């Protein structure tokens, strides 16, 4: 199984939003310190937002996953996760920075390759290799 994580250019805004939420919650906790229960709630929210920011920065969410049987595309901060079995794939095309996977039943799954950033070519090679393996194709060996 190979995981492809969200590119840093999409992770950093998510981290920034979490830090802003933590700052606002901490300020509210400070200003509402006379109301002990609310101060604790906003203090916990501030800590939780900072911890979430650190988690997302340290390990960005997986947006594509390939294994021998299927391709899974999507996840937190991107699109709804979709599983596609390799034998259900009719065609794979690339157009204007998007990967299109035709499932054969009129459904075409489109995913921006920008989500995986610099690993886009690696993802495409992995998809084509796994499709070939699933359909019994192999590279031509002239020897």
Coordinates of C-alpha atoms in Angstrom, one line a residue:
X1 CA 0.0 0.0 0.0
X2 CA 1.3 3.4 -0.9
X3 CA 0.0 6.6 0.7
X4 CA 0.1 10.0 -1.0
X5 CA -0.3 12.9 1.5
X6 CA -1.7 16.4 1.0
X7 CA 0.8 18.9 -0.4
X8 CA 2.1 21.5 2.0
X9 CA 0.5 24.4 0.1
X10 CA -2.8 23.1 1.2
X11 CA -1.7 22.1 4.7
X12 CA -0.4 25.5 5.7
X13 CA -3.7 27.3 5.4
X14 CA -5.4 24.6 7.5
X15 CA -2.7 25.0 10.1
X16 CA -3.1 28.8 10.0
X17 CA -6.9 28.5 10.5
X18 CA -6.3 26.3 13.6
X19 CA -3.8 28.8 15.0
X20 CA -6.2 31.6 14.5
X21 CA -9.0 29.7 16.2
X22 CA -6.6 28.9 19.1
X23 CA -5.7 32.5 19.5
X24 CA -9.3 33.7 19.5
X25 CA -10.2 31.0 22.0
X26 CA -7.3 31.9 24.2
X27 CA -8.3 35.6 24.1
X28 CA -11.9 34.7 25.0
X29 CA -10.6 32.5 27.8
X30 CA -8.6 35.4 29.2
X31 CA -11.4 37.9 28.9
X32 CA -14.0 35.5 30.4
X33 CA -11.7 34.5 33.3
X34 CA -14.4 35.8 35.7
X35 CA -16.7 33.1 34.4
X36 CA -14.7 30.0 35.3
X37 CA -16.7 27.5 33.3
X38 CA -16.5 29.4 30.1
X39 CA -12.8 30.2 30.6
X40 CA -12.1 26.5 30.9
X41 CA -14.1 25.6 27.8
X42 CA -12.3 28.2 25.7
X43 CA -8.9 27.2 27.2
X44 CA -9.5 23.6 26.2
X45 CA -10.6 24.7 22.8
X46 CA -7.4 26.7 22.3
X47 CA -5.2 23.8 23.3
X48 CA -7.2 21.4 21.1
X49 CA -6.8 23.7 18.1
X50 CA -3.1 24.0 18.7
X51 CA -2.7 20.3 19.0
X52 CA -4.7 19.8 15.8
X53 CA -2.5 22.3 14.0
X54 CA 0.6 20.5 15.1
X55 CA -0.9 17.1 14.0
X56 CA -1.9 18.3 10.6
X57 CA 1.5 20.0 10.1
X58 CA 3.5 16.9 11.2
X59 CA 1.4 14.3 9.3
X60 CA -0.7 15.8 6.5
X61 CA -3.8 13.8 5.7
X62 CA -3.7 11.0 3.1
X63 CA -5.5 12.1 -0.2
X64 CA -4.7 9.0 -2.3
X65 CA -3.9 5.5 -1.4
X66 CA -3.1 2.6 -3.8
X67 CA -2.8 -1.1 -3.1
X68 CA -3.1 -4.2 -5.1
X69 CA -6.8 -4.2 -5.2
X70 CA -8.0 -0.6 -5.3
X71 CA -7.4 3.1 -5.5
X72 CA -8.8 5.3 -2.7
X73 CA -9.0 9.0 -3.5
X74 CA -10.0 11.7 -1.1
X75 CA -9.9 12.4 2.6
X76 CA -9.9 15.2 5.2
X77 CA -9.4 18.7 3.8
X78 CA -10.0 17.5 0.2
X79 CA -12.9 15.5 -1.4
X80 CA -15.2 12.8 -0.1
X81 CA -13.2 9.5 -0.1
X82 CA -14.0 7.1 -3.0
X83 CA -12.7 3.6 -3.5
X84 CA -12.3 2.3 -7.1
X85 CA -11.4 -1.3 -7.7
X86 CA -8.7 -1.6 -10.4
X87 CA -10.8 -4.0 -12.5
X88 CA -13.7 -1.4 -12.5
X89 CA -11.5 1.2 -14.2
X90 CA -12.2 1.7 -17.9
X91 CA -9.8 4.6 -18.6
X92 CA -7.5 7.0 -16.9
X93 CA -6.7 10.4 -18.4
X94 CA -5.0 13.6 -17.4
X95 CA -6.3 17.0 -18.5
X96 CA -5.3 20.5 -17.1
X97 CA -3.7 19.2 -13.9
X98 CA -6.5 16.8 -13.0
X99 CA -6.6 13.0 -13.0
X100 CA -9.8 11.5 -14.4
X101 CA -10.7 7.9 -13.6
X102 CA -13.5 6.5 -15.7
X103 CA -15.4 3.8 -13.8
X104 CA -17.2 2.6 -16.8
X105 CA -20.8 3.1 -15.6
X106 CA -21.0 6.7 -16.6
X107 CA -19.1 7.9 -13.5
X108 CA -15.9 9.8 -14.0
X109 CA -13.9 10.7 -10.9
X110 CA -11.9 13.9 -11.2
X111 CA -9.1 14.7 -8.8
X112 CA -6.7 17.6 -8.9
X113 CA -3.1 16.4 -9.0
X114 CA -2.1 19.5 -7.1
X115 CA -3.3 17.7 -3.9
X116 CA -0.3 15.4 -4.0
X117 CA 2.1 18.1 -5.2
X118 CA 5.6 16.9 -6.3
X119 CA 4.5 13.2 -6.0
X120 CA 2.0 13.6 -8.9
X121 CA 4.2 11.8 -11.4
X122 CA 4.9 9.0 -8.9
X123 CA 1.1 8.6 -8.3
X124 CA 0.4 8.4 -12.0
X125 CA 3.2 5.8 -12.6
X126 CA 1.8 3.8 -9.6
X127 CA -1.7 4.0 -11.0
X128 CA -0.7 2.8 -14.5
X129 CA 1.5 0.0 -13.1
X130 CA -1.3 -1.3 -10.8
X131 CA -3.8 -1.1 -13.6
X132 CA -1.5 -3.1 -15.9
X133 CA -0.9 -5.7 -13.1
X134 CA -4.7 -6.0 -12.4
X135 CA -5.4 -6.6 -16.1
X136 CA -2.6 -9.0 -16.6
X137 CA -0.4 -6.7 -18.8
X138 CA 3.3 -6.5 -18.5
X139 CA 6.1 -4.5 -20.0
X140 CA 7.6 -5.6 -23.2
X141 CA 10.9 -7.3 -22.7
X142 CA 12.8 -7.8 -26.0
X143 CA 15.3 -10.4 -24.6

